[in-house]
Short mmCIF file of C-alpha atoms and ligand atoms in Angstrom, two decimals:
data_model
loop_
_atom_site.label_atom_id
_atom_site.label_comp_id
_atom_site.label_asym_id
_atom_site.label_seq_id
_atom_site.Cartn_x
_atom_site.Cartn_y
_atom_site.Cartn_z
CA UNK A 178 70.23 143.90 -91.00
CA UNK A 179 69.38 140.99 -92.25
CA UNK A 180 72.18 139.15 -94.05
CA UNK A 181 73.75 139.97 -97.09
CA UNK A 182 71.37 141.51 -100.05
CA UNK A 183 73.90 142.00 -103.08
CA UNK A 184 73.98 144.44 -105.02
CA UNK A 185 71.66 146.62 -107.24
CA UNK A 186 73.35 148.26 -109.66
CA UNK A 187 72.57 151.78 -108.06
CA UNK A 188 72.76 150.59 -104.65
CA UNK A 189 75.67 153.38 -103.04
CA UNK A 190 77.51 153.32 -99.90
CA UNK A 191 77.58 149.62 -100.90
CA UNK A 192 80.88 147.77 -100.29
CA UNK A 193 82.03 144.89 -102.70
CA UNK A 194 84.16 141.83 -101.54
CA UNK A 195 86.59 140.45 -104.89
CA UNK A 196 87.92 136.87 -103.79
CA UNK A 197 89.24 135.37 -105.96
CA UNK A 198 89.47 131.55 -105.57
CA UNK A 199 91.69 128.50 -108.19
CA UNK A 200 91.59 125.34 -106.12
CA UNK A 201 89.91 126.47 -103.13
CA UNK A 202 87.27 124.00 -102.47
CA UNK A 203 87.70 123.40 -98.63
CA UNK A 204 88.22 127.13 -97.81
CA UNK A 205 85.24 128.05 -99.08
CA UNK A 206 82.31 127.11 -97.00
CA UNK A 207 84.81 127.79 -93.43
CA UNK A 208 85.56 131.67 -95.53
CA UNK A 209 82.21 132.92 -96.14
CA UNK A 210 80.88 131.39 -92.82
CA UNK A 211 83.28 134.08 -91.62
CA UNK A 212 82.90 136.83 -93.53
CA UNK A 213 79.55 137.43 -94.14
CA UNK A 214 78.81 138.37 -90.13
CA UNK A 215 81.51 141.09 -90.12
CA UNK A 216 79.07 141.98 -93.41
CA UNK A 217 76.73 142.21 -92.23
CA UNK A 218 78.38 144.24 -88.57
CA UNK A 219 79.18 147.01 -90.95
CA UNK A 220 75.69 148.08 -91.62
CA UNK A 221 76.49 148.45 -94.66
CA UNK A 222 74.85 146.79 -98.19
CA UNK A 223 77.35 144.83 -99.68
CA UNK A 224 78.62 141.91 -102.02
CA UNK A 225 80.98 139.99 -101.92
CA UNK A 226 81.94 138.67 -106.02
CA UNK A 227 83.37 134.56 -105.94
CA UNK A 228 85.74 135.44 -108.83
CA UNK A 229 86.83 131.95 -110.01
CA UNK A 230 89.96 131.96 -111.54
CA UNK A 231 89.04 128.53 -114.34
CA UNK A 232 89.33 126.80 -110.52
CA UNK A 233 89.92 122.05 -111.25
CA UNK A 234 88.33 120.59 -109.16
CA UNK A 235 84.63 121.72 -106.91
CA UNK A 236 85.50 125.07 -106.24
CA UNK A 237 83.42 126.15 -108.53
CA UNK A 238 79.77 124.63 -107.10
CA UNK A 239 81.05 124.90 -103.73
CA UNK A 240 80.67 128.90 -105.28
CA UNK A 241 77.48 127.94 -107.23
CA UNK A 242 75.37 125.85 -102.91
CA UNK A 243 76.62 129.39 -102.37
CA UNK A 244 75.60 131.02 -104.51
CA UNK A 245 72.67 129.55 -104.31
CA UNK A 246 72.06 130.32 -100.13
CA UNK A 247 73.00 133.66 -100.07
CA UNK A 248 71.33 136.37 -102.53
CA UNK A 249 74.58 138.44 -101.31
CA UNK A 250 76.83 136.59 -102.98
CA UNK A 251 78.07 136.05 -106.93
CA UNK A 252 80.14 134.60 -108.94
CA UNK A 253 82.33 135.71 -112.12
CA UNK A 254 83.79 132.57 -113.71
CA UNK A 255 86.59 133.07 -116.29
CA UNK A 256 86.55 130.20 -118.74
CA UNK A 257 90.91 129.44 -117.91
CA UNK A 258 93.19 129.93 -114.90
CA UNK A 259 94.86 133.40 -115.94
CA UNK A 260 96.37 134.15 -112.16
CA UNK A 261 95.08 136.25 -109.22
CA UNK A 262 96.07 139.63 -110.67
CA UNK A 263 93.27 139.14 -113.46
CA UNK A 264 90.79 137.31 -111.46
CA UNK A 265 90.74 140.13 -108.92
CA UNK A 266 90.82 142.66 -112.07
CA UNK A 267 87.59 140.67 -114.13
CA UNK A 268 86.40 140.76 -110.17
CA UNK A 269 86.73 144.74 -109.26
CA UNK A 270 85.06 144.99 -113.54
CA UNK A 271 82.11 143.69 -111.87
CA UNK A 272 82.09 144.90 -108.77
CA UNK A 273 79.04 147.49 -107.63
CA UNK A 274 80.33 149.06 -104.26
CA UNK A 275 81.35 152.36 -103.92
CA UNK A 276 84.17 151.24 -101.86
CA UNK A 277 85.92 146.96 -102.51
CA UNK A 278 87.56 145.24 -100.52
CA UNK A 279 89.20 142.46 -101.64
CA UNK A 280 90.63 139.33 -99.73
CA UNK A 281 92.63 135.44 -100.49
CA UNK A 282 89.73 132.64 -100.16
CA UNK A 283 92.28 130.46 -98.14
CA UNK A 284 91.96 132.33 -95.04
CA UNK A 285 95.25 133.72 -94.28
CA UNK A 286 93.13 137.22 -94.33
CA UNK A 287 91.54 137.31 -91.94
CA UNK A 288 87.72 138.78 -93.00
CA UNK A 289 87.74 140.14 -89.51
CA UNK A 290 90.55 143.42 -90.05
CA UNK A 291 87.72 144.63 -93.08
CA UNK A 292 85.95 147.26 -90.20
CA UNK A 293 89.16 148.24 -90.06
CA UNK A 294 89.95 148.41 -93.60
CA UNK A 295 86.38 149.91 -93.98
CA UNK A 296 87.84 153.05 -90.82
CA UNK A 297 90.25 154.07 -92.88
CA UNK A 298 87.44 154.82 -95.92
CA UNK A 299 86.49 156.52 -93.93
CA UNK A 300 89.06 158.81 -92.61
CA UNK A 301 89.35 159.77 -96.44
CA UNK A 302 92.38 157.70 -97.80
CA UNK A 303 91.59 155.71 -101.24
CA UNK A 304 93.56 153.15 -101.24
CA UNK A 305 93.67 151.05 -97.82
CA UNK A 306 96.53 148.80 -97.81
CA UNK A 307 96.83 145.62 -94.99
CA UNK A 308 100.08 145.11 -93.36
CA UNK A 309 101.59 141.38 -92.92
CA UNK A 310 103.72 142.44 -90.29
CA UNK A 311 104.20 138.63 -88.96
CA UNK A 312 103.70 136.15 -91.66
CA UNK A 313 103.02 132.69 -91.85
CA UNK A 314 105.13 132.09 -95.44
CA UNK A 315 108.02 130.77 -96.05
CA UNK A 316 111.09 132.03 -95.36
CA UNK A 317 112.16 131.64 -98.57
CA UNK A 318 109.18 133.34 -100.02
CA UNK A 319 109.64 136.44 -97.10
CA UNK A 320 113.29 136.67 -98.40
CA UNK A 321 111.50 136.95 -101.78
CA UNK A 322 108.75 139.04 -100.82
CA UNK A 323 110.93 141.35 -99.06
CA UNK A 324 112.89 142.45 -102.00
CA UNK A 325 109.52 142.57 -104.24
CA UNK A 326 108.34 145.44 -101.77
CA UNK A 327 111.41 147.43 -102.16
CA UNK A 328 111.71 147.43 -105.74
CA UNK A 329 107.73 147.95 -105.80
CA UNK A 330 108.08 150.79 -103.85
CA UNK A 331 110.60 152.21 -105.56
CA UNK A 332 109.05 151.58 -109.54
CA UNK A 333 105.82 152.78 -108.23
CA UNK A 334 106.90 155.80 -105.88
CA UNK A 335 104.56 154.30 -102.98
CA UNK A 336 106.69 153.23 -100.43
CA UNK A 337 104.72 150.29 -98.15
CA UNK A 338 106.09 147.78 -96.61
CA UNK A 339 103.77 144.92 -97.98
CA UNK A 340 102.94 145.42 -102.02
CA UNK A 341 101.90 141.54 -101.81
CA UNK A 342 99.07 141.80 -98.98
CA UNK A 343 96.30 141.34 -100.75
CA UNK A 344 93.48 142.44 -97.83
CA UNK A 345 93.03 145.98 -99.46
CA UNK A 346 90.52 148.71 -99.54
CA UNK A 347 89.76 150.83 -103.11
CA UNK A 348 87.70 153.22 -103.20
CA UNK A 349 85.39 153.05 -107.02
CA UNK A 350 87.09 156.49 -108.14
CA UNK A 351 90.33 154.28 -107.89
CA UNK A 352 89.63 152.05 -108.42
CA UNK A 353 87.46 152.54 -112.40
CA UNK A 354 90.91 153.95 -113.29
CA UNK A 355 92.58 151.10 -112.31
CA UNK A 356 89.95 149.75 -115.54
CA UNK A 357 90.82 152.04 -118.07
CA UNK A 358 94.14 150.37 -117.65
CA UNK A 359 94.23 148.42 -120.43
CA UNK A 360 98.01 146.69 -120.58
CA UNK A 361 97.61 143.08 -120.02
CA UNK A 362 100.08 141.84 -115.81
CA UNK A 363 98.67 144.36 -114.25
CA UNK A 364 99.64 143.77 -111.08
CA UNK A 365 96.85 145.92 -108.35
CA UNK A 366 98.34 146.58 -105.97
CA UNK A 367 100.47 148.72 -107.58
CA UNK A 368 98.75 150.59 -110.16
CA UNK A 369 96.14 151.11 -107.29
CA UNK A 370 98.77 152.90 -105.83
CA UNK A 371 100.45 155.19 -108.66
CA UNK A 372 97.01 156.60 -109.09
CA UNK A 373 95.83 156.33 -105.14
CA UNK A 374 95.36 160.42 -103.61
CA UNK A 375 95.82 159.16 -100.66
CA UNK A 376 96.88 155.41 -99.88
CA UNK A 377 97.68 154.38 -96.50
CA UNK A 378 99.12 150.56 -94.57
CA UNK A 379 97.45 149.74 -91.54
CA UNK A 380 98.30 146.03 -89.79
CA UNK A 381 96.81 142.96 -90.45
CA UNK A 382 97.28 139.99 -88.94
CA UNK A 383 97.96 136.58 -91.57
CA UNK A 384 97.23 133.62 -90.69
CA UNK A 385 98.72 129.99 -91.98
CA UNK A 386 96.82 128.91 -95.23
CA UNK A 387 93.37 127.00 -94.23
CA UNK A 388 93.41 124.10 -96.36
CA UNK A 389 96.35 123.24 -99.70
CA UNK A 390 99.78 124.40 -100.12
CA UNK A 391 99.94 128.33 -101.99
CA UNK A 392 100.18 129.31 -106.22
CA UNK A 393 103.43 131.01 -105.68
CA UNK A 394 105.83 129.10 -105.76
CA UNK A 395 109.78 130.74 -106.21
CA UNK A 396 109.97 130.87 -109.68
CA UNK A 397 106.44 132.64 -110.29
CA UNK A 398 107.67 134.98 -107.80
CA UNK A 399 110.62 135.83 -110.01
CA UNK A 400 108.37 135.56 -112.67
CA UNK A 401 105.76 138.62 -111.18
CA UNK A 402 108.52 140.40 -109.68
CA UNK A 403 110.09 140.21 -113.69
CA UNK A 404 106.71 141.51 -114.39
CA UNK A 405 106.64 144.05 -111.89
CA UNK A 406 110.42 145.34 -113.02
CA UNK A 407 109.66 146.22 -116.70
CA UNK A 408 105.45 146.64 -116.23
CA UNK A 409 106.32 149.69 -114.34
CA UNK A 410 108.95 151.58 -115.23
CA UNK A 411 111.92 152.07 -117.79
CA UNK A 412 114.13 151.85 -114.97
CA UNK A 413 116.17 148.33 -115.38
CA UNK A 414 117.27 149.40 -118.28
CA UNK A 415 118.40 152.06 -117.98
CA UNK A 416 120.50 151.01 -114.96
CA UNK A 417 121.39 148.34 -117.08
CA UNK A 418 122.93 150.87 -119.89
CA UNK A 419 124.50 153.15 -117.21
CA UNK A 420 126.30 149.81 -116.12
CA UNK A 421 127.10 149.27 -118.74
CA UNK A 422 128.68 152.29 -119.52
CA UNK A 423 130.90 152.24 -116.55
CA UNK A 424 132.33 149.13 -117.04
CA UNK A 425 133.12 150.02 -120.75
CA UNK A 426 134.78 152.82 -119.48
CA UNK A 427 136.42 150.73 -116.16
CA UNK A 428 138.00 148.72 -118.82
CA UNK A 429 139.40 151.56 -121.11
CA UNK A 430 141.23 152.27 -117.94
CA UNK A 431 142.21 148.48 -117.65
CA UNK A 432 143.47 148.67 -120.75
CA UNK A 433 145.65 151.76 -120.24
CA UNK A 434 146.60 150.28 -116.46
CA UNK A 435 148.16 147.78 -118.88
CA UNK A 436 150.12 148.63 -120.89
CA UNK A 437 151.46 150.97 -119.17
CA UNK A 438 153.09 147.82 -116.72
CA UNK A 439 153.51 146.35 -119.70
CA UNK A 440 156.06 149.11 -120.51
CA UNK A 441 157.14 148.87 -116.90
CA UNK A 442 157.44 146.04 -115.74
CA UNK A 443 157.01 143.60 -118.64
CA UNK A 444 153.30 140.91 -119.90
CA UNK A 445 151.58 140.22 -116.73
CA UNK A 446 150.52 135.90 -117.12
CA UNK A 447 149.99 134.74 -113.78
CA UNK A 448 145.65 135.37 -112.88
CA UNK A 449 144.63 133.54 -115.96
CA UNK A 450 141.78 132.23 -114.19
CA UNK A 451 140.79 135.66 -111.79
CA UNK A 452 140.32 136.97 -115.62
CA UNK A 453 137.83 134.04 -115.97
CA UNK A 454 136.01 135.02 -113.09
CA UNK A 455 135.53 138.45 -113.69
CA UNK A 456 134.17 137.58 -117.22
CA UNK A 457 132.03 135.23 -115.85
CA UNK A 458 130.80 137.88 -113.73
CA UNK A 459 131.06 139.79 -117.63
CA UNK A 460 128.64 137.02 -119.22
CA UNK A 461 126.28 137.14 -116.98
CA UNK A 462 125.60 140.36 -117.67
CA UNK A 463 125.06 140.65 -119.71
CA UNK A 464 122.66 137.76 -120.78
CA UNK A 465 119.77 139.60 -117.43
CA UNK A 466 120.47 142.59 -119.72
CA UNK A 467 119.53 140.84 -122.54
CA UNK A 468 117.50 138.74 -120.82
CA UNK A 469 115.13 142.58 -119.84
CA UNK A 470 115.26 143.46 -123.18
CA UNK A 471 113.70 140.42 -124.20
CA UNK A 472 111.31 141.13 -121.21
CA UNK A 473 110.22 144.59 -122.70
CA UNK A 474 110.10 143.25 -126.08
CA UNK A 475 108.05 140.23 -124.72
CA UNK A 476 105.13 142.65 -123.33
CA UNK A 477 104.86 145.00 -126.33
CA UNK A 478 104.05 141.75 -128.50
CA UNK A 479 101.60 141.17 -125.78
CA UNK A 480 99.87 144.80 -125.47
CA UNK A 481 100.09 144.82 -129.84
CA UNK A 482 97.81 141.81 -129.72
CA UNK A 483 95.75 143.70 -127.83
CA UNK A 484 93.99 139.88 -125.98
CA UNK A 485 91.92 140.70 -123.12
CA UNK A 486 93.27 140.16 -119.26
CA UNK A 487 90.38 136.91 -119.08
CA UNK A 488 87.98 135.77 -120.69
CA UNK A 489 84.17 135.64 -118.96
CA UNK A 490 83.30 131.62 -119.04
CA UNK A 491 79.37 132.27 -116.85
CA UNK A 492 78.29 135.24 -114.79
CA UNK A 493 76.13 133.75 -111.73
CA UNK A 494 74.38 136.97 -110.63
CA UNK A 495 71.16 137.53 -108.39
CA UNK A 496 69.65 139.83 -112.08
CA UNK A 497 70.88 142.63 -109.87
CA UNK A 498 70.61 142.12 -106.24
CA UNK A 499 67.77 142.13 -104.61
CA UNK A 500 66.31 147.06 -104.49
CA UNK A 501 67.01 147.53 -101.09
CA UNK A 502 66.37 150.80 -99.66
CA UNK A 503 68.37 153.57 -100.97
CA UNK A 504 68.28 155.66 -97.39
CA UNK A 505 70.62 152.54 -95.96
CA UNK A 506 72.48 152.40 -99.07
CA UNK A 507 73.13 156.18 -99.60
CA UNK A 508 75.16 156.29 -96.37
CA UNK A 509 78.56 158.27 -97.27
CA UNK A 510 82.31 157.14 -97.38
CA UNK A 511 83.84 159.71 -96.47
CA UNK A 512 84.00 161.59 -93.49
CA UNK A 513 87.55 164.04 -93.19
N1 LIG B 2048 94.88 132.13 -107.30
C1 LIG B 2048 93.92 132.33 -108.33
N2 LIG B 2048 94.71 132.09 -109.22
C2 LIG B 2048 95.66 131.37 -109.03
C3 LIG B 2048 96.54 132.22 -108.03
C4 LIG B 2048 95.98 131.78 -106.96
O1 LIG B 2048 93.07 133.64 -108.38
O2 LIG B 2048 96.44 131.39 -110.51
C5 LIG B 2048 93.49 133.04 -105.63
C6 LIG B 2048 94.10 131.47 -105.00
O3 LIG B 2048 93.41 131.09 -104.55
C7 LIG B 2048 94.39 132.65 -103.47
C8 LIG B 2048 94.83 134.21 -103.78
O4 LIG B 2048 94.60 134.39 -104.85
O5 LIG B 2048 93.22 133.33 -102.49
C9 LIG B 2048 96.33 133.77 -103.32
O6 LIG B 2048 96.78 132.64 -103.57
P1 LIG B 2048 98.13 131.31 -102.74
O7 LIG B 2048 96.91 131.73 -101.69
O8 LIG B 2048 98.37 130.77 -103.81
O9 LIG B 2048 98.94 133.15 -103.10
P2 LIG B 2048 100.30 133.17 -101.60
O10 LIG B 2048 99.25 132.85 -100.65
O11 LIG B 2048 101.19 131.81 -101.08
O12 LIG B 2048 100.29 134.20 -101.81
MG1 LIG B 2049 97.56 132.39 -99.58
#
């Protein structure tokens, strides 16, 4: 097998690796140097699609150099920053392979794990998720991610440990269904699992970021969580409505109790501050409820506008990839 020559439009059995890139200039060469040998060893034709998500550093220049040097490299350059998941979507939209693997650009996901994901695809699974058993991230981040994972598992109805891990493999059919979804914000792993016939999760390694800092601070993570909550079900507002009903009933009971007490013991004057405390809790819950409803309204607004999920500024492609022998490209993926 020669070094990856890219995938032509009709390359069957091929593999597409999709990598979102946002200000990763110093990680890209090292990433490709580790990735290419791994892909070469799979013995399948492949392409590596880097999606430049509006990087402000020299990432695009580095990518262009990689593109010039390697036929397997394609670049989708978005016109501005749309966020990791939109970037992954852009890559999946342009991918030609039978199987697609997503991966972060900062070398936190070791490319050497890819063959293990592919083995699961060959075993018949249509979505294979990586599970970072030992995460090299700060504890606040790990805690928030744990909350998001529990939430997502409930919303999507597929229980997984790690929805945040982007080291994943998808069969083409699942990706086609994803492409059919036109909603604006789409958390790729959750959306894919809601379409998967046979999803599976395998433990994968996780390294510290090779260079630079994570693009996800606590605020961005909370926004992601809100997006997930409102993007995948109506459960949150329903829970809020039920809680509201419960609290109202408790209030009626409490009122009745105070009335009886007044008749038997006389009026109460103490406990004003306790009342404040209770009030704050309820006011807080009301604001949260309003916020949740606001999220839904905002979502409807975004959907009604029907803006595209991303806009491609430029595509760097070796004209459909080199022609490859069909025999090599038509290895079936599923044996099971
Ligand atoms: N990323 C992106 N657009 C963004 C933020 C991040 O394409 O707006 C890419 C980033 O270059 C990396 C991946 O998404 O390849 C994961 O980002 P990061 O490492 O910051 O997230 P973390 O590993 O902390 O979850
Ligand atoms: Mg990272």
